[in-house]
Short mmCIF file of C-alpha atoms and ligand atoms in Angstrom, two decimals:
data_model
loop_
_atom_site.label_atom_id
_atom_site.label_comp_id
_atom_site.label_asym_id
_atom_site.label_seq_id
_atom_site.Cartn_x
_atom_site.Cartn_y
_atom_site.Cartn_z
CA MET D 1 0.15 -0.04 -0.10
CA THR D 2 1.37 3.32 -0.98
CA ASN D 3 0.01 6.21 1.21
CA ARG D 4 1.44 9.75 1.94
CA ARG D 5 3.64 8.63 4.51
CA ASP D 6 5.16 6.01 2.22
CA PHE D 7 5.97 8.62 -0.27
CA ILE D 8 7.27 11.26 2.09
CA LYS D 9 9.92 8.16 3.12
CA SER D 10 10.67 7.71 -0.50
CA ALA D 11 11.01 11.14 -0.55
CA SER D 12 13.76 11.37 1.94
CA PHE D 13 15.74 8.28 0.30
CA LEU D 14 15.56 10.24 -2.67
CA THR D 15 17.09 13.48 -1.29
CA LEU D 16 19.85 11.46 0.72
CA GLY D 17 20.93 9.63 -2.45
CA GLY D 18 21.31 13.03 -4.32
CA LEU D 19 23.44 13.87 -1.54
CA LEU D 20 25.69 10.43 -1.42
CA VAL D 21 26.43 11.01 -5.01
CA GLY D 22 27.65 14.58 -4.45
CA ASN D 23 24.71 16.05 -6.61
CA THR D 24 25.42 19.49 -5.94
CA SER D 25 23.57 20.49 -8.66
CA CYS D 26 20.20 20.48 -6.84
CA LYS D 27 20.94 22.10 -3.08
CA PRO D 28 18.23 20.55 -0.91
CA THR D 29 16.19 23.04 0.58
CA PRO D 30 16.45 22.99 4.50
CA GLU D 31 13.34 20.81 4.61
CA ALA D 32 14.57 18.12 2.41
CA THR D 33 17.74 18.02 4.32
CA LYS D 34 15.69 17.78 7.57
CA ALA D 35 13.53 15.12 6.07
CA ALA D 36 16.52 12.89 5.18
CA THR D 37 17.70 13.37 8.74
CA GLN D 38 14.47 11.88 10.45
CA PRO D 39 13.75 8.27 11.36
CA VAL D 40 11.66 6.61 8.49
CA VAL D 41 10.78 3.97 10.67
CA LYS D 42 6.55 4.16 11.49
CA LYS D 43 5.81 4.04 15.00
CA ARG D 44 3.65 1.40 16.28
CA ILE D 45 0.57 3.51 17.31
CA GLY D 46 -2.69 2.24 18.23
CA LEU D 47 -6.38 3.10 18.61
CA GLN D 48 -8.86 2.36 20.66
CA ILE D 49 -11.80 3.13 18.20
CA TYR D 50 -14.15 4.22 21.15
CA SER D 51 -11.93 7.46 21.06
CA LEU D 52 -14.34 8.39 17.18
CA GLY D 53 -17.40 7.80 18.89
CA LYS D 54 -20.57 8.16 16.62
CA GLU D 55 -18.14 9.79 14.17
CA LEU D 56 -16.60 6.45 12.73
CA TYR D 57 -20.33 5.23 12.67
CA ALA D 58 -21.56 7.49 10.05
CA ASP D 59 -18.81 5.87 7.36
CA VAL D 60 -16.77 3.31 8.83
CA PRO D 61 -14.93 2.65 5.43
CA ALA D 62 -14.20 6.25 5.44
CA GLY D 63 -13.60 6.71 9.12
CA LEU D 64 -10.86 4.28 9.47
CA LYS D 65 -9.19 5.25 6.29
CA ARG D 66 -8.87 8.30 8.02
CA VAL D 67 -7.26 6.71 10.84
CA GLY D 68 -4.78 4.87 8.68
CA GLU D 69 -3.77 7.68 7.39
CA MET D 70 -3.41 9.61 10.06
CA GLY D 71 -0.53 6.68 10.81
CA PHE D 72 -2.04 4.39 13.28
CA THR D 73 -1.11 1.02 12.83
CA THR D 74 -3.47 -1.37 15.39
CA ILE D 75 -7.03 -0.65 16.24
CA GLU D 76 -8.77 -2.40 19.63
CA LEU D 77 -12.31 -2.53 18.92
CA ALA D 78 -15.00 -1.84 20.63
CA GLY D 79 -19.01 -2.30 20.84
CA TYR D 80 -19.14 -6.26 20.23
CA ARG D 81 -21.99 -7.74 20.47
CA GLU D 82 -23.34 -10.72 19.31
CA GLY D 83 -21.18 -11.39 16.37
CA LYS D 84 -21.21 -7.69 15.67
CA ILE D 85 -18.82 -4.34 15.97
CA GLY D 86 -20.91 -1.63 16.40
CA ASP D 87 -24.43 -2.64 14.02
CA ILE D 88 -21.35 -4.37 11.04
CA GLU D 89 -20.65 -7.99 11.06
CA MET D 90 -16.94 -8.84 12.90
CA SER D 91 -15.65 -10.15 9.07
CA GLU D 92 -17.07 -7.05 7.23
CA PHE D 93 -15.27 -4.72 10.02
CA LYS D 94 -11.77 -6.87 9.71
CA LYS D 95 -11.97 -6.40 5.88
CA MET D 96 -12.72 -2.82 6.35
CA SER D 97 -9.63 -2.60 8.88
CA ASP D 98 -7.61 -4.54 6.66
CA ASP D 99 -8.49 -1.87 3.04
CA ALA D 100 -7.60 1.06 5.52
CA GLY D 101 -4.29 -0.79 6.39
CA LEU D 102 -4.91 -1.43 10.08
CA GLN D 103 -4.87 -4.39 12.26
CA ILE D 104 -7.28 -5.36 14.86
CA ILE D 105 -5.03 -6.82 17.82
CA SER D 106 -7.28 -6.32 20.52
CA THR D 107 -10.87 -5.81 21.59
CA HIS D 108 -12.69 -3.91 24.79
CA VAL D 109 -16.00 -6.70 25.27
CA ASN D 110 -18.03 -6.48 28.48
CA PRO D 111 -20.22 -9.76 29.97
CA PRO D 112 -23.50 -8.68 30.20
CA VAL D 113 -23.65 -9.20 34.14
CA ARG D 114 -22.21 -6.25 36.59
CA GLU D 115 -21.95 -8.14 39.26
CA TYR D 116 -20.34 -11.71 39.59
CA THR D 117 -21.23 -14.44 41.83
CA PRO D 118 -21.00 -18.18 41.98
CA ALA D 119 -24.76 -18.17 39.99
CA ASN D 120 -23.86 -16.41 37.35
CA LYS D 121 -20.51 -17.48 37.00
CA ALA D 122 -21.40 -20.01 33.86
CA GLU D 123 -23.30 -17.32 32.22
CA ILE D 124 -20.27 -15.42 32.21
CA ALA D 125 -18.11 -18.52 31.43
CA GLU D 126 -20.66 -18.96 28.39
CA PHE D 127 -20.55 -15.44 27.23
CA TRP D 128 -16.75 -15.67 27.29
CA LYS D 129 -16.57 -18.69 24.89
CA LYS D 130 -18.69 -16.90 22.48
CA ALA D 131 -16.59 -13.52 22.66
CA ALA D 132 -13.41 -15.21 21.90
CA ASP D 133 -14.66 -17.61 18.95
CA ASP D 134 -16.04 -14.65 17.06
CA HIS D 135 -12.68 -12.56 18.22
CA ALA D 136 -10.55 -15.84 17.33
CA LYS D 137 -12.21 -15.70 13.50
CA ILE D 138 -10.88 -12.31 13.37
CA GLY D 139 -7.48 -12.92 14.13
CA VAL D 140 -7.40 -10.33 17.24
CA THR D 141 -4.90 -11.29 20.18
CA TYR D 142 -5.79 -9.61 23.32
CA LEU D 143 -9.55 -9.87 24.74
CA VAL D 144 -10.09 -7.10 27.42
CA GLN D 145 -12.43 -6.57 30.04
CA PRO D 146 -12.48 -2.66 30.21
CA GLY D 147 -15.70 -2.53 33.06
CA GLN D 148 -15.23 -3.25 37.14
CA PRO D 149 -17.71 -5.51 38.40
CA SER D 150 -18.86 -4.16 41.53
CA THR D 151 -17.74 -5.56 44.78
CA ARG D 152 -17.95 -4.35 48.22
CA SER D 153 -14.77 -6.38 50.08
CA VAL D 154 -11.35 -8.08 49.51
CA GLU D 155 -13.58 -11.38 48.97
CA GLU D 156 -15.78 -10.34 46.75
CA THR D 157 -12.42 -8.70 44.81
CA ALA D 158 -10.78 -12.02 44.95
CA PHE D 159 -14.26 -13.54 43.52
CA VAL D 160 -14.01 -11.56 40.63
CA GLY D 161 -10.59 -12.28 40.12
CA GLU D 162 -11.49 -16.29 39.99
CA VAL D 163 -13.43 -15.42 37.09
CA PHE D 164 -11.15 -13.83 35.20
CA ASN D 165 -8.93 -16.58 35.70
CA GLU D 166 -11.83 -18.79 33.84
CA ALA D 167 -12.20 -16.36 31.55
CA GLY D 168 -8.33 -16.67 30.95
CA GLN D 169 -8.80 -20.22 30.33
CA ILE D 170 -11.33 -19.48 27.73
CA ALA D 171 -9.53 -17.25 25.97
CA LYS D 172 -6.69 -19.14 26.45
CA ALA D 173 -8.37 -22.08 24.68
CA ALA D 174 -9.82 -19.77 21.70
CA GLY D 175 -6.01 -18.42 21.10
CA LEU D 176 -6.47 -15.17 22.42
CA SER D 177 -5.21 -13.12 26.04
CA PHE D 178 -7.36 -12.29 28.26
CA GLY D 179 -7.13 -9.00 30.14
CA TYR D 180 -8.48 -6.46 32.39
CA HIS D 181 -8.92 -2.67 31.95
CA ASN D 182 -8.98 -0.48 34.51
CA HIS D 183 -10.56 3.08 35.23
CA ASP D 184 -10.36 5.09 38.82
CA ARG D 185 -12.55 2.98 40.69
CA GLU D 186 -10.09 0.46 40.92
CA PHE D 187 -8.08 2.67 43.09
CA SER D 188 -10.90 2.43 46.26
CA ARG D 189 -10.05 0.64 49.08
CA VAL D 190 -11.88 -2.72 50.22
CA ILE D 191 -11.66 -4.36 53.69
CA PRO D 192 -12.15 -8.25 54.53
CA GLY D 193 -15.91 -8.48 55.41
CA GLY D 194 -16.62 -5.03 54.07
CA THR D 195 -19.73 -3.68 52.53
CA GLU D 196 -18.42 -1.44 50.28
CA MET D 197 -15.75 0.16 48.49
CA LYS D 198 -14.38 3.36 49.54
CA PHE D 199 -12.22 5.76 46.99
CA GLY D 200 -10.27 8.96 48.76
CA ARG D 201 -11.25 11.11 51.68
CA GLY D 202 -13.41 9.71 54.28
CA GLY D 203 -12.60 6.16 52.40
CA PHE D 204 -10.70 3.22 54.59
CA GLY D 205 -7.26 4.43 55.88
CA ARG D 206 -4.11 2.42 54.44
CA ASP D 207 -3.59 1.23 58.41
CA GLN D 208 -6.76 -0.36 58.59
CA GLU D 209 -6.52 -4.21 59.06
CA GLY D 210 -6.57 -6.08 56.11
CA VAL D 211 -7.69 -2.76 53.85
CA GLU D 212 -6.70 -3.32 50.32
CA ILE D 213 -6.60 -1.45 47.12
CA VAL D 214 -8.92 -3.42 44.43
CA TYR D 215 -6.31 -3.35 41.68
CA ASP D 216 -4.24 -5.19 44.11
CA VAL D 217 -6.32 -7.93 44.85
CA LEU D 218 -7.00 -8.65 41.19
CA LEU D 219 -3.60 -8.32 40.60
CA GLN D 220 -2.98 -11.13 43.31
CA ASN D 221 -5.89 -13.20 42.89
CA THR D 222 -4.88 -13.90 39.23
CA ASP D 223 -2.84 -15.90 37.45
CA PRO D 224 -0.42 -14.29 35.32
CA SER D 225 -0.41 -17.10 33.02
CA LEU D 226 -4.12 -16.49 32.61
CA VAL D 227 -4.86 -12.69 33.05
CA PHE D 228 -2.81 -10.00 31.89
CA PHE D 229 -3.81 -5.84 32.76
CA GLU D 230 -3.89 -3.19 30.36
CA MET D 231 -3.58 0.07 31.93
CA ASP D 232 -5.06 3.01 31.48
CA VAL D 233 -2.25 5.55 32.50
CA TYR D 234 -4.84 8.71 32.79
CA TRP D 235 -7.54 6.74 34.60
CA THR D 236 -4.78 5.80 37.22
CA VAL D 237 -3.44 8.92 37.84
CA MET D 238 -7.02 9.45 38.37
CA GLY D 239 -6.97 7.20 41.01
CA GLN D 240 -4.66 8.59 42.72
CA GLN D 241 -1.79 6.37 42.04
CA ASP D 242 1.61 5.97 39.73
CA PRO D 243 0.90 4.15 36.67
CA VAL D 244 5.15 4.16 36.38
CA ALA D 245 4.68 2.36 40.13
CA TYR D 246 2.87 0.32 38.88
CA MET D 247 4.88 -1.14 36.01
CA GLN D 248 7.97 -1.36 37.86
CA LYS D 249 5.72 -3.25 40.49
CA ASN D 250 4.09 -5.63 37.79
CA PRO D 251 6.53 -5.77 35.25
CA ASP D 252 5.33 -9.46 33.96
CA ARG D 253 1.50 -8.63 34.64
CA ILE D 254 1.53 -5.22 32.44
CA LYS D 255 1.16 -5.84 28.96
CA LEU D 256 -0.97 -2.99 27.29
CA LEU D 257 -1.58 0.28 28.13
CA HIS D 258 -4.35 3.10 27.45
CA ILE D 259 -2.30 6.52 26.43
CA LYS D 260 -4.42 8.61 27.37
CA ASP D 261 -5.02 12.19 29.14
CA LYS D 262 -8.27 14.32 29.69
CA ALA D 263 -8.34 15.27 26.58
CA VAL D 264 -6.06 15.48 23.69
CA LEU D 265 -2.75 13.89 24.61
CA GLY D 266 -0.17 16.32 26.19
CA GLN D 267 -2.45 19.34 26.43
CA SER D 268 -3.44 19.08 30.51
CA GLY D 269 0.00 19.17 31.73
CA MET D 270 -0.99 16.70 34.23
CA MET D 271 0.56 13.20 32.74
CA ASN D 272 3.65 12.53 32.58
CA PHE D 273 4.22 10.61 29.46
CA GLU D 274 8.12 10.34 28.85
CA ASN D 275 8.30 8.68 32.18
CA ILE D 276 5.09 6.42 31.38
CA PHE D 277 7.11 5.35 27.94
CA LYS D 278 10.57 4.82 29.44
CA GLN D 279 9.47 2.36 31.93
CA ALA D 280 7.01 1.20 29.17
CA TYR D 281 9.92 0.29 27.64
CA ALA D 282 11.63 -0.96 30.42
CA ILE D 283 9.42 -3.68 30.88
CA GLY D 284 8.74 -4.92 27.02
CA ILE D 285 5.48 -3.26 26.77
CA LYS D 286 4.95 -3.21 22.64
CA ASP D 287 1.46 -2.08 22.27
CA TYR D 288 -0.90 0.76 23.59
CA PHE D 289 -3.87 2.55 22.53
CA VAL D 290 -4.59 6.13 22.37
CA GLU D 291 -7.74 6.93 23.77
CA LEU D 292 -9.71 10.23 23.95
CA GLU D 293 -12.26 11.09 26.29
CA GLY D 294 -13.61 14.68 26.97
CA ILE D 295 -13.59 16.36 23.72
CA GLY D 296 -17.17 17.17 22.17
CA GLU D 297 -19.13 15.39 19.75
CA GLY D 298 -18.08 16.77 15.71
CA LYS D 299 -14.46 16.77 17.44
CA GLN D 300 -13.26 13.82 17.93
CA PHE D 301 -11.12 12.84 14.46
CA GLY D 302 -9.63 16.43 15.01
CA GLY D 303 -8.80 15.46 18.58
CA VAL D 304 -7.54 11.90 17.64
CA LYS D 305 -5.12 13.36 14.88
CA GLY D 306 -4.19 15.91 17.40
CA CYS D 307 -3.71 12.75 19.99
CA ILE D 308 -1.23 11.06 17.35
CA GLU D 309 0.58 14.44 16.40
CA TYR D 310 1.71 14.49 20.00
CA LEU D 311 3.21 11.09 19.91
CA GLN D 312 4.68 11.31 16.35
CA ASN D 313 6.59 14.34 17.46
CA ALA D 314 7.62 13.27 21.34
CA PRO D 315 11.11 12.16 20.71
CA PHE D 316 10.37 9.52 23.80
CA VAL D 317 8.12 7.23 21.86
CA LYS D 318 9.75 4.70 19.46
MG1 MG Y 1 -8.95 3.21 28.62
#
């Protein structure tokens, strides 16, 4: 596929070639010299398609092409329901993505229940079997649950970990990896035998007996060979925790990231993306997805473009 970027790449080589043979009859412009010295490797940058909201569904093939032209290489799906993404058959969606030069490597899928109990464990397993098979057919690697089942105590949270392990086994049997994506509420605290999770001021004190952060209980009660974590760095910060520290402490558990800010990346000033990327590379993270929220309808494509430009221009992003 030849796109604008490939053309620029070729043009850079041509200019460099001209310089190497000592062709001085056609002096390169300062811009051309700059282009020739820029890296020609396309950065591997993913997009969570939820970022585009309804704007994508106005015209999915054209929208995905715009995403590819912006420079994204991979996408993470959202909106799975009974073999479809939005209203589109998954095989069709896959074809549209291929045509746009985008590889679907991940997907966000929530089971139809918000509370996990021994009574609905079998129903959840059935749901995952179908979801895993549907996604395996289109070659997806990561099956990620983005929503937090509600829990009130350490024990209930540990049970969620058990259900995640089962989802991990089901995903593995279908050739996928199962992961969990956080928001800020996972950094609430629970106590043994508790009746609610609490966050922030008025919450459980750190020194209260048996108190645990929900996210930590999930880490401790899931099998590393079955469940990985996709850390949303913005929501971790909103949960008053440091995503870099979590990556340092859990280098083998956090495999994917959501690179997200309050709105367009880099504009709020509250996220230290340089440190986040440095640590992500240190623990071998290869894939991450830009996620955009907090921007009005009609501005989503523009916002997503602003996000990728930030990463393309960031010297700390490989
Ligand atoms: Mg996210």
